[in-house]
Short mmCIF file of C-alpha atoms in Angstrom, two decimals:
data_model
loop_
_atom_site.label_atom_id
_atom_site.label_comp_id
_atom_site.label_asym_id
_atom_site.label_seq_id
_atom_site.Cartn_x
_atom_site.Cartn_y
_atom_site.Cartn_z
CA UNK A 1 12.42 83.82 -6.03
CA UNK A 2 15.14 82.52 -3.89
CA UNK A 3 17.85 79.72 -5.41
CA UNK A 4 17.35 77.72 -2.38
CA UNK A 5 14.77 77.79 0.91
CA UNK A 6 16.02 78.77 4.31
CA UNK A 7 15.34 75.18 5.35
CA UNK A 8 17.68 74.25 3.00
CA UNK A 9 19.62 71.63 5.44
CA UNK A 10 16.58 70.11 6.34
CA UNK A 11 16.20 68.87 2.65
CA UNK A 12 19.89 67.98 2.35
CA UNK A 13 19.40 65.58 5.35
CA UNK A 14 16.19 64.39 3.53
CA UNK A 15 18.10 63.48 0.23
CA UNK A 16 21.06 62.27 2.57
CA UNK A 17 18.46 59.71 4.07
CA UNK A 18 16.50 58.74 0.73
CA UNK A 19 20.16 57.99 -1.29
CA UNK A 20 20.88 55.79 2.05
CA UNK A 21 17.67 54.08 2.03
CA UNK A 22 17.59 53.15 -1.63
CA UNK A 23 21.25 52.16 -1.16
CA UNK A 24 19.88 49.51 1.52
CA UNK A 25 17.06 48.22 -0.32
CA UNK A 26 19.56 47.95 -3.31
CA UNK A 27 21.61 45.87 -0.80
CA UNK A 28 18.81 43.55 0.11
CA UNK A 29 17.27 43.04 -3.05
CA UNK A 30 21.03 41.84 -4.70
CA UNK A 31 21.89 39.70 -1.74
CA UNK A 32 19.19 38.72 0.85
CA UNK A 33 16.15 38.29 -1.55
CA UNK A 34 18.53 37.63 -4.59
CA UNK A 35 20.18 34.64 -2.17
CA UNK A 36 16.70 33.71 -1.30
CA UNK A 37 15.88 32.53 -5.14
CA UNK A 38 18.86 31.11 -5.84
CA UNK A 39 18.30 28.88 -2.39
CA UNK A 40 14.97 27.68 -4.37
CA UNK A 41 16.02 27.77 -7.42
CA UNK A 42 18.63 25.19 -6.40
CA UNK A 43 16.08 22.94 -4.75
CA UNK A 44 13.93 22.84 -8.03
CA UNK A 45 14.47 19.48 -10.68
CA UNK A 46 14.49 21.67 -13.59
CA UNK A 47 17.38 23.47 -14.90
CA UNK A 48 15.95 26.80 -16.53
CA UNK A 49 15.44 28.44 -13.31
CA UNK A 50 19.39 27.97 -12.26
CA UNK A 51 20.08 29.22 -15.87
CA UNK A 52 18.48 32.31 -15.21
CA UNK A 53 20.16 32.56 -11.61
CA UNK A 54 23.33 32.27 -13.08
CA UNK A 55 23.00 35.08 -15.82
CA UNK A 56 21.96 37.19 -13.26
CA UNK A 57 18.23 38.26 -14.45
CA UNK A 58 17.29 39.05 -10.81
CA UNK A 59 20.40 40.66 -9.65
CA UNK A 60 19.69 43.26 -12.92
CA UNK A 61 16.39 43.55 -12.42
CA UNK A 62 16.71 44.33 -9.34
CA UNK A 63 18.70 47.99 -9.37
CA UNK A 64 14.90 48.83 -10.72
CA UNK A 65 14.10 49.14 -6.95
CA UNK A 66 16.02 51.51 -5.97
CA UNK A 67 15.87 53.53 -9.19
CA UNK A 68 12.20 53.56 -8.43
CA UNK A 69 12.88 54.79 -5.04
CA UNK A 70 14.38 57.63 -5.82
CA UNK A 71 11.84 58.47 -8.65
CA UNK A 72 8.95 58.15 -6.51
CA UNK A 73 10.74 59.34 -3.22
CA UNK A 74 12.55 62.41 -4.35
CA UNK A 75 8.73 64.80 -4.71
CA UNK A 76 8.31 64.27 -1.11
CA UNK A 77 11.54 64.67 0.28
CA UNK A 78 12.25 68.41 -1.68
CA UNK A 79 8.51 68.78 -1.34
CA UNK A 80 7.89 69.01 -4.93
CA UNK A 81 4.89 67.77 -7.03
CA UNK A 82 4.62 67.66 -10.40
CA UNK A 83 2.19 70.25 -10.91
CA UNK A 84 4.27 72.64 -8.72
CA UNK A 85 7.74 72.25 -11.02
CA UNK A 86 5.45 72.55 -14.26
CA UNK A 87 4.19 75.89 -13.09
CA UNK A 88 7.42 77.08 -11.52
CA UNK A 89 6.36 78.12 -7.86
CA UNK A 90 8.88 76.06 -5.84
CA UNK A 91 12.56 77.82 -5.49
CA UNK A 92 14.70 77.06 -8.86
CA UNK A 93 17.09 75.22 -7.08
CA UNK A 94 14.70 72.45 -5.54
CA UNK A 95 13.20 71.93 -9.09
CA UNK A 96 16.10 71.64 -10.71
CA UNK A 97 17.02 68.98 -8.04
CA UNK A 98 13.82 67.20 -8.73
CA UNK A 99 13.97 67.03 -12.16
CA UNK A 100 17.41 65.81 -12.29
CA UNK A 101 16.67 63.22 -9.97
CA UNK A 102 13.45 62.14 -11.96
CA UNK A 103 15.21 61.90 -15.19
CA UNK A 104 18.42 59.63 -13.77
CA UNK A 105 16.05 57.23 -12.14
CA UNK A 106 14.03 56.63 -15.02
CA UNK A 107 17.13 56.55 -16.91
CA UNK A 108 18.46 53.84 -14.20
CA UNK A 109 15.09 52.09 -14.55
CA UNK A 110 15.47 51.95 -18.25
CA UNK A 111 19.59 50.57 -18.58
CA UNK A 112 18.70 48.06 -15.97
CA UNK A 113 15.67 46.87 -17.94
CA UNK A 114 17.67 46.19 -20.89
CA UNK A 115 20.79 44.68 -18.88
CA UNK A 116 18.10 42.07 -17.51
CA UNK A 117 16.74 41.55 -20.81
CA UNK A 118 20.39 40.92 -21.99
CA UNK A 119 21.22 38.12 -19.35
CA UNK A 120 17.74 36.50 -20.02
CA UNK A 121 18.52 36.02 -23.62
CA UNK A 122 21.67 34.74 -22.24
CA UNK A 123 20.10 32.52 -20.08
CA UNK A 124 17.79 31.00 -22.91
CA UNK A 125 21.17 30.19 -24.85
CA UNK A 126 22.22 28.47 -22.08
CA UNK A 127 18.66 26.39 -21.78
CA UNK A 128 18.69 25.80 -25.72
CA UNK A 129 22.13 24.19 -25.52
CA UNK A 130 21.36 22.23 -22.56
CA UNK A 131 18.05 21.17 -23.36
CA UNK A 132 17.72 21.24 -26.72
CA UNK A 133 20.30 18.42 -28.95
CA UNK A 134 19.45 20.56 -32.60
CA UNK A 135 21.55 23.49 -30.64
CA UNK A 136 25.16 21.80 -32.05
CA UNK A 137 23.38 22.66 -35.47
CA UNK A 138 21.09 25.13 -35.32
CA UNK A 139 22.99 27.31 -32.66
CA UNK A 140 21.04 30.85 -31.94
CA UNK A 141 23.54 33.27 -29.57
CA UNK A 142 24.02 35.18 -32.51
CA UNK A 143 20.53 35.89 -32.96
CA UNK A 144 20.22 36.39 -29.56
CA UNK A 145 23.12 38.71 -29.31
CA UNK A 146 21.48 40.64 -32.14
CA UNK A 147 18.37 41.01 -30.34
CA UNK A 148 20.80 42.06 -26.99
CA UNK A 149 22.30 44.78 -29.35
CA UNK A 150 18.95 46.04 -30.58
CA UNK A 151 17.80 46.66 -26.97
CA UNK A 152 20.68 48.49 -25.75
CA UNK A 153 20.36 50.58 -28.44
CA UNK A 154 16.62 51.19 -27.86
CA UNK A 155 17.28 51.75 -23.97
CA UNK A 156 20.00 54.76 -24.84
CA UNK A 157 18.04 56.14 -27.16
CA UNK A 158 14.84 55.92 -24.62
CA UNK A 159 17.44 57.26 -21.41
CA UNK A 160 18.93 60.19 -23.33
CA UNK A 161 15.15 61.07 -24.28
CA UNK A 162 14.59 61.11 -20.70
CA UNK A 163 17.43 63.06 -19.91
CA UNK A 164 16.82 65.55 -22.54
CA UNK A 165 12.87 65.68 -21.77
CA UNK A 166 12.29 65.42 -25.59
CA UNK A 167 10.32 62.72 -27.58
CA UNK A 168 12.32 58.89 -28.51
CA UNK A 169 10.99 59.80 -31.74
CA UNK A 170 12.67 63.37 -32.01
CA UNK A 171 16.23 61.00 -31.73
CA UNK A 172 15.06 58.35 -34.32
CA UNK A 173 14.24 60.88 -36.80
CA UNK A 174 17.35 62.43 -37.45
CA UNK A 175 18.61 58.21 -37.31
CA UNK A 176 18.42 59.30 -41.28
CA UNK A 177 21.03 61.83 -41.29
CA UNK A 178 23.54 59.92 -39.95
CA UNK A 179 22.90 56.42 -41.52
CA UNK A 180 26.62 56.59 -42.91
CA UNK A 181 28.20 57.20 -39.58
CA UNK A 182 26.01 54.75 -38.35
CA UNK A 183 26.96 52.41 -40.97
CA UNK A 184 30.86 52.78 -40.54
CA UNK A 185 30.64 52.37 -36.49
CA UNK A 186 28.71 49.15 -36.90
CA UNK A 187 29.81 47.98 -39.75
CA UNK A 188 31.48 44.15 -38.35
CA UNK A 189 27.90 44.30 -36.18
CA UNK A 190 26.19 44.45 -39.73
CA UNK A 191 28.32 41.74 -41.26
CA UNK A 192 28.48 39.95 -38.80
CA UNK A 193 24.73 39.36 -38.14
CA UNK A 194 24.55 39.07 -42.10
CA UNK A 195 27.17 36.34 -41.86
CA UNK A 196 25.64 34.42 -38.85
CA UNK A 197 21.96 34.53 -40.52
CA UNK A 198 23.94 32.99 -43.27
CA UNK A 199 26.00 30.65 -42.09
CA UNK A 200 22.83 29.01 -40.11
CA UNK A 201 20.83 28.95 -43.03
CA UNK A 202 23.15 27.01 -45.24
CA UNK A 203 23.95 24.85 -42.10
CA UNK A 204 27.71 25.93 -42.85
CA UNK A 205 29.38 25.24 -39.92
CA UNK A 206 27.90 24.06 -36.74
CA UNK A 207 29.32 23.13 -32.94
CA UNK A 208 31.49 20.57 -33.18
CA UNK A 209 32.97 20.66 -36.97
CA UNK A 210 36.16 20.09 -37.59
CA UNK A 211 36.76 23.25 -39.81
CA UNK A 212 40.41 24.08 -41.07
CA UNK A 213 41.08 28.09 -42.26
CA UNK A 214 44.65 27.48 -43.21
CA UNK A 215 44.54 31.31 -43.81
CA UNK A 216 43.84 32.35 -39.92
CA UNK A 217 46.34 29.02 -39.37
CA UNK A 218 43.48 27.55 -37.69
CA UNK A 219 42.86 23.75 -37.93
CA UNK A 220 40.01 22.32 -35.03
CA UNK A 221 36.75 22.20 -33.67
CA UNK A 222 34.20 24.51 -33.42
CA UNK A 223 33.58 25.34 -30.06
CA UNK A 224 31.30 28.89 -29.87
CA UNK A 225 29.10 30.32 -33.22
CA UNK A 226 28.80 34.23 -31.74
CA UNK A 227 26.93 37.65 -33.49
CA UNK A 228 30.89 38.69 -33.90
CA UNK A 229 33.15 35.94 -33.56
CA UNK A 230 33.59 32.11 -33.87
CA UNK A 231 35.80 30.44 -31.47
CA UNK A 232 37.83 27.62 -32.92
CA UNK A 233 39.81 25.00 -30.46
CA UNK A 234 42.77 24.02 -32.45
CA UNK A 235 44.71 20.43 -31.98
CA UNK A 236 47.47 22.11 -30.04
CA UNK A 237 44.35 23.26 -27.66
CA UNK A 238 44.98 26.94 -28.63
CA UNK A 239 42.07 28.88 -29.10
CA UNK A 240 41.38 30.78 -32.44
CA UNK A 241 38.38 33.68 -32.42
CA UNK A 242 37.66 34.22 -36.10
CA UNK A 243 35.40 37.23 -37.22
CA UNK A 244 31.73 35.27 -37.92
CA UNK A 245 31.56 37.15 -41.80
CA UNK A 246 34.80 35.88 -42.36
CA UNK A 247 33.12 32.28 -43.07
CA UNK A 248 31.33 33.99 -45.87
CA UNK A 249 33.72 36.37 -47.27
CA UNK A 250 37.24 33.61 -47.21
CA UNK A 251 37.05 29.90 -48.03
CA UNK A 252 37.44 27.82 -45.26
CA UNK A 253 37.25 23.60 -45.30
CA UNK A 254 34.41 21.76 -43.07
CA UNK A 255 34.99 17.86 -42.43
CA UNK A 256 31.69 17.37 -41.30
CA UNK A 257 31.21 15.57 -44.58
CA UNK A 258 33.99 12.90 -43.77
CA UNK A 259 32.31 12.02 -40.28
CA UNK A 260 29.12 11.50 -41.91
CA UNK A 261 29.85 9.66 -44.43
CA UNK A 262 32.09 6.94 -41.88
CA UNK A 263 35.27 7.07 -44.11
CA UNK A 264 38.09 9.27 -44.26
CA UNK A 265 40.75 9.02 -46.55
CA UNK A 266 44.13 7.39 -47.48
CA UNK A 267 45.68 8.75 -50.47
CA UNK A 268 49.33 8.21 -49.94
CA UNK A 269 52.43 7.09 -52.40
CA UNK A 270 54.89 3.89 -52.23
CA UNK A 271 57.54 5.36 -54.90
CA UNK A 272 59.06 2.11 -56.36
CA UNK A 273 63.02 2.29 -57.79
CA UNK A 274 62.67 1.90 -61.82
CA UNK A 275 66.25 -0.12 -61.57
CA UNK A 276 63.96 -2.65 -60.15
CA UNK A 277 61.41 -3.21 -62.21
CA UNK A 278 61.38 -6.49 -64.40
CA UNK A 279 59.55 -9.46 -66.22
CA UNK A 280 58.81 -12.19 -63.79
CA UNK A 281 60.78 -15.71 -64.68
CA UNK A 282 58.24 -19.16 -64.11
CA UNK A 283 59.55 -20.03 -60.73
CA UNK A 284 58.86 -16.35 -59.24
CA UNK A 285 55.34 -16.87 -61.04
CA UNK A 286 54.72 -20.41 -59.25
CA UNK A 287 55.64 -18.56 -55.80
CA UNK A 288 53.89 -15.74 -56.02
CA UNK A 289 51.04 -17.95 -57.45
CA UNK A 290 50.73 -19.62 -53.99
CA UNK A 291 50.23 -16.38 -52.40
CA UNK A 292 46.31 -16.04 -51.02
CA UNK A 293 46.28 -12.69 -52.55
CA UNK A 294 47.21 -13.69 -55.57
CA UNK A 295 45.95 -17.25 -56.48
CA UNK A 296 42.85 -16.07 -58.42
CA UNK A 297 44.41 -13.35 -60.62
CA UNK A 298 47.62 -15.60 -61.30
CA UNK A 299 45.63 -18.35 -62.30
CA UNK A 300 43.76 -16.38 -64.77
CA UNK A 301 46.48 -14.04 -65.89
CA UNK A 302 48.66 -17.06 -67.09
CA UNK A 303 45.64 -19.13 -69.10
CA UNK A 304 45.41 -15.96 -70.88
CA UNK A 305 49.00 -15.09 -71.05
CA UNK A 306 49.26 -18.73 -72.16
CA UNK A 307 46.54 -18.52 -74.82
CA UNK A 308 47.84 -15.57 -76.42
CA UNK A 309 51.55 -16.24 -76.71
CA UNK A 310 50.54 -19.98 -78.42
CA UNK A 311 48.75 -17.45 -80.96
CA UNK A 312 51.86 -16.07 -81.73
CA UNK A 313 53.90 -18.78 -81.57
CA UNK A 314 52.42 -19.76 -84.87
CA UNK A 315 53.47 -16.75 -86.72
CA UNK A 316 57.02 -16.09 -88.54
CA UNK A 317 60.04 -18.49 -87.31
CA UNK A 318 62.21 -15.72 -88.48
CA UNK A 319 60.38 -12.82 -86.05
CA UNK A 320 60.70 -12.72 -82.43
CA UNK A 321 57.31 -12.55 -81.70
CA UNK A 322 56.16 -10.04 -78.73
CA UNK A 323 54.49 -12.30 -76.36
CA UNK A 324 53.02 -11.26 -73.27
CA UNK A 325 54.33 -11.60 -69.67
CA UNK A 326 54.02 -10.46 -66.31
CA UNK A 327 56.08 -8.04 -64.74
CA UNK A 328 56.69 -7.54 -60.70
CA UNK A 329 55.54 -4.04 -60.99
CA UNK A 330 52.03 -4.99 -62.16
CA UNK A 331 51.98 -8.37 -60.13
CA UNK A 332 52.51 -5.69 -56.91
CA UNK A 333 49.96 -3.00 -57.84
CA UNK A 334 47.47 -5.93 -58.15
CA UNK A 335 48.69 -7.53 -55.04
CA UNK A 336 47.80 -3.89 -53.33
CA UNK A 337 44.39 -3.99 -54.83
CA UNK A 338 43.45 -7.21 -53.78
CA UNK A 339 45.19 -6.13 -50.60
CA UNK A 340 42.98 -3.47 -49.44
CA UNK A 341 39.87 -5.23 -50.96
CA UNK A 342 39.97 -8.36 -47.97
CA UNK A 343 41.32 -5.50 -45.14
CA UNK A 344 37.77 -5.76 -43.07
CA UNK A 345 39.40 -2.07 -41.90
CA UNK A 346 39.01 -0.39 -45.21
CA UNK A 347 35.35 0.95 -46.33
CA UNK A 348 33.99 -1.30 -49.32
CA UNK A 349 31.45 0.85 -50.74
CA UNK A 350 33.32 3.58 -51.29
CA UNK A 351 36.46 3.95 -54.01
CA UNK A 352 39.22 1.44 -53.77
CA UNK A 353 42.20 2.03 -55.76
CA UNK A 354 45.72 1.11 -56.29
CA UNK A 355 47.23 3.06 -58.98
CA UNK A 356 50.39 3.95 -60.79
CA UNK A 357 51.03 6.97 -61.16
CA UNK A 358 52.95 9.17 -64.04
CA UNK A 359 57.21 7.82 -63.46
CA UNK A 360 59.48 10.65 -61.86
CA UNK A 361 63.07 11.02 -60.56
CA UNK A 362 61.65 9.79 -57.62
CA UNK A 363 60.49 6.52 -59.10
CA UNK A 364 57.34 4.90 -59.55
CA UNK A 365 54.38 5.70 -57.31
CA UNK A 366 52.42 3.03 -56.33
CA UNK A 367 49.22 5.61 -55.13
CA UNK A 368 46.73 3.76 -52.63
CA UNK A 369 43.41 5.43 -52.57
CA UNK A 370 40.88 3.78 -50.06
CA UNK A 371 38.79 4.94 -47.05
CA UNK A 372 38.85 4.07 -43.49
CA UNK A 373 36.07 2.86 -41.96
CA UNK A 374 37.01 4.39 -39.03
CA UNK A 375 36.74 8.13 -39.16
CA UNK A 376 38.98 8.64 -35.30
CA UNK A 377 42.47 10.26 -35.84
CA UNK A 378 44.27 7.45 -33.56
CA UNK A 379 42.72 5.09 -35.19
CA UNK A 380 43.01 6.51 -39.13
CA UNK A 381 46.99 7.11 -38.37
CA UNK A 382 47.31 3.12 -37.28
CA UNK A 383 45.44 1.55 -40.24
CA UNK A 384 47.90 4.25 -42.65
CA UNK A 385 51.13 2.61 -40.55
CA UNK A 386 49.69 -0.49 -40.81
CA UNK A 387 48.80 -0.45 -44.67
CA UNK A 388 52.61 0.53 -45.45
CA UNK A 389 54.85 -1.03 -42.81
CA UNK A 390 52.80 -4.57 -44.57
CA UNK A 391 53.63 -2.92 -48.17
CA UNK A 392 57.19 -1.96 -48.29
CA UNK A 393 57.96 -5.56 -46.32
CA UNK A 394 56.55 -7.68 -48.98
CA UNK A 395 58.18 -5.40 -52.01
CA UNK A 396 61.59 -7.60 -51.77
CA UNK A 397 59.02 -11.04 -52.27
CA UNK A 398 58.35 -9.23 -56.09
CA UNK A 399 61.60 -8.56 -56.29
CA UNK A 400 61.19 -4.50 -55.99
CA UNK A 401 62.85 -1.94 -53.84
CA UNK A 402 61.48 1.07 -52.67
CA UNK A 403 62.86 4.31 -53.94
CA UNK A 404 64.86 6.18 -51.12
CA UNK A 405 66.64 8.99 -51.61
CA UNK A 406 70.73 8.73 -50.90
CA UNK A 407 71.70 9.49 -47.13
CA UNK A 408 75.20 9.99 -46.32
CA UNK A 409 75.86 6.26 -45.40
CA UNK A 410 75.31 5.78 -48.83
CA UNK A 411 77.44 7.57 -50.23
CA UNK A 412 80.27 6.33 -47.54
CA UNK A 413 79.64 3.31 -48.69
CA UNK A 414 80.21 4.23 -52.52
CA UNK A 415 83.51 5.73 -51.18
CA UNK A 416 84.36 2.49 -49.09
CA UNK A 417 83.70 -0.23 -52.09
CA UNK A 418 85.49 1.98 -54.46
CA UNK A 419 88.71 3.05 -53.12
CA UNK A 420 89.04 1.22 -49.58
CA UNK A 421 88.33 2.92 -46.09
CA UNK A 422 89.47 6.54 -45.82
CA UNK A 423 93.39 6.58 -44.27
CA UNK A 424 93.95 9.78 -41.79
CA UNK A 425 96.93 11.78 -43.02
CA UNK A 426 99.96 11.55 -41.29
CA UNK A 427 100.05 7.87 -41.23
CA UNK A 428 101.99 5.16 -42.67
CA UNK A 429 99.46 3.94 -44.59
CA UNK A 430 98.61 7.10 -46.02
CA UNK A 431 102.43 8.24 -46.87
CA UNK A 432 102.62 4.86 -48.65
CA UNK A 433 99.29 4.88 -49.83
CA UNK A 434 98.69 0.80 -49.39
#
């Protein structure tokens, strides 16, 4: 039997004209009837149908067309049926044509049926997130890009079945064999759609958290929850893309809880010099007394002082007796408390505290632990300035000063009232040294 026929360029014309015609109605499927629905999509009041325009469902779906062309056009263009290149009787060279063409369609047909499939699950994200407000918590691409994944990988197997004329099933079943292969090509896939079912079932992290990974030195907002990756906007509007299992496998901080709750907290030192800590005489006591702050503590803490020390005034003439009295230190930490307990800026029902904490080279620390009611940055930042620029004014009205470390000024100074101002060499006054 003859490779080819003797009217051999009769069929190449044929196959020249049935590539050309598929190629057109490719052509007017993607942009005249493609243009067409997105023309009435646009006119439409709901929004699913220009999701799905945008993802490109049609423009996927429809490279099926010509695919289909081809499959169902190529037997009558080599004239070749079915039955004929089963049983063998055409020339070897015209059903070899056929069946290639056949299997690369279907092939076609197949890929393009799971690329549409892809951009429609891409196009129900988008509807979810637009329609739907739970998405910020409950987002599903990474489900969705599992299921993407799953139907690629069911299309290859499907096209190289095709290709190979054998059974899908003759592929899967040797799947087995080379599960370990499998396992170490897909191995972030696998973790990664571990992670993400995770992560949304503990409601770890969701669109919108503030989450900070000092690890991956990334500090923002969430901004994308992926099958693979999580995309992170970061203060300094950098972008961080963080592999999805490593939420589960490193610790990472979420300060979801903060914004919640409608506080955020100040926990933040005044360090107080030690030199200038003392007992407070009666006239600093009658000042301070007068101070709004202060009234209802002072009044109290002196009838008791007062009670107790006329207790021990009736002891021993000959022993000093150790009476009790206020010191600025104390007066100041209570002055704090009562401080941030009338600021209508700091949260009342949660912790309030103003502290001392253990004494250091640095001095004191005066710790003030409160929450702002208001949980904005801006607006956190100003009630912190606001809170100490008031606090380290009033120290000198106890009589404190705040501890601050020695800058050179200071120590020119030291040099200044000890030996005079510094004479340049060379001069008179240094050669006679007045």
């Amino acid at each position: 039997m003859p490779f080819l026929p003797d009217n051999w360029l009769s069929l190449v014309a044929g196959l020249v004209i049935l590539v050309a015609g598929a190629w057109i109605v490719d052509w007017v499927t993607t942009r005249v009837v493609h243009g067409a629905i997105r023309r009435v999509a646009a006119r439409t009041r709901s929004s699913w149908d220009d999701r799905v325009i945008e993802r490109k469902v049609f423009a996927r779906l429809s490279h099926i067309v010509p695919a289909a062309i081809v499959f169902y056009g190529i037997g009558p263009v080599l004239g070749v049926t079915p039955a004929e290149a089963a049983a063998g009787t055409e020339p070897a060279g015209l059903i070899l044509a056929w069946t290639l063409a056949r299997r690369l369609s279907a092939a076609v047909i197949v890929m393009a049926t799971a690329a549409a499939f892809s951009a429609f699950l891409d196009a129900v994200n988008d509807i979810y997130v637009e329609a739907f407000e739970q998405s910020r918590s409950r987002p599903i691409k990474g489900y969705l890009q599992g299921a993407s994944l799953l139907a690629y990988l069911g299309a290859g197997v499907v096209a190289i079945a095709i290709l190979a004329n054998q059974s899908p099933l003759v592929f899967l079943s040797g799947i087995g064999a080379l599960t370990a292969v499998l396992m170490l090509i897909f191995r972030d896939t696998i973790l990664s759609l571990v992670a993400s079912i995770q992560i949304m079932s503990n409601d770890m992290i969701r669109i919108g958290d503030w989450v900070s990974m000092p690890q991956a030195n990334t500090d923002g907002d969430v901004i994308e929850i992926a099958l693979h990756t999580v995309k992170i906007q970061n203060w300094d509007k950098t972008i961080s893309t963080i592999p999805t299992h490593k939420f589960i496998s490193e610790s990472f901080k979420n300060w979801r809880g903060m914004t919640e709750s409608g506080g955020r907290r100040i926990k933040r030192s005044l360090r107080i010099d030690m030199n200038s800590v003392r007992f407070l005489s009666d006239g600093e006591v009658d000042r301070l007394s007068r101070y709004e702050t202060l009234r209802e503590y002072m009044t109290e803490a002196r009838r008791k002082i007062e009670s107790y020390n006329a207790a021990k005034a009736e002891g021993d003439p000959g022993i000093i007796p150790e009476i009790r009295r206020l010191t600025n230190l104390g007066t100041f930490r209570l002055y704090v408390f009562n401080y941030l307990k009338g600021n209508p800026r700091i949260s009342q029902e949660m912790t309030v505290l103003a502290r001392q904490l253990a004494p250091g080279p640095q001095g004191v620390p005066i710790e003030v632990y409160c929450f702002s009611s208001d949980t904005a940055w801006a607006n956190y930042e100003g009630l912190q300035a606001d809170l100490f620029d008031h606090l380290i004014a009033i120290l000198p009205e106890f009589g404190l000063r705040a501890f601050q470390e020695p800058s050179g000024s200071d120590f020119a100074e030291a040099l200044r009232a000890g030996g005079g101002e510094r004479r340049e060499p060379g001069t008179e006054e240094g050669r006679t040294g007045s």
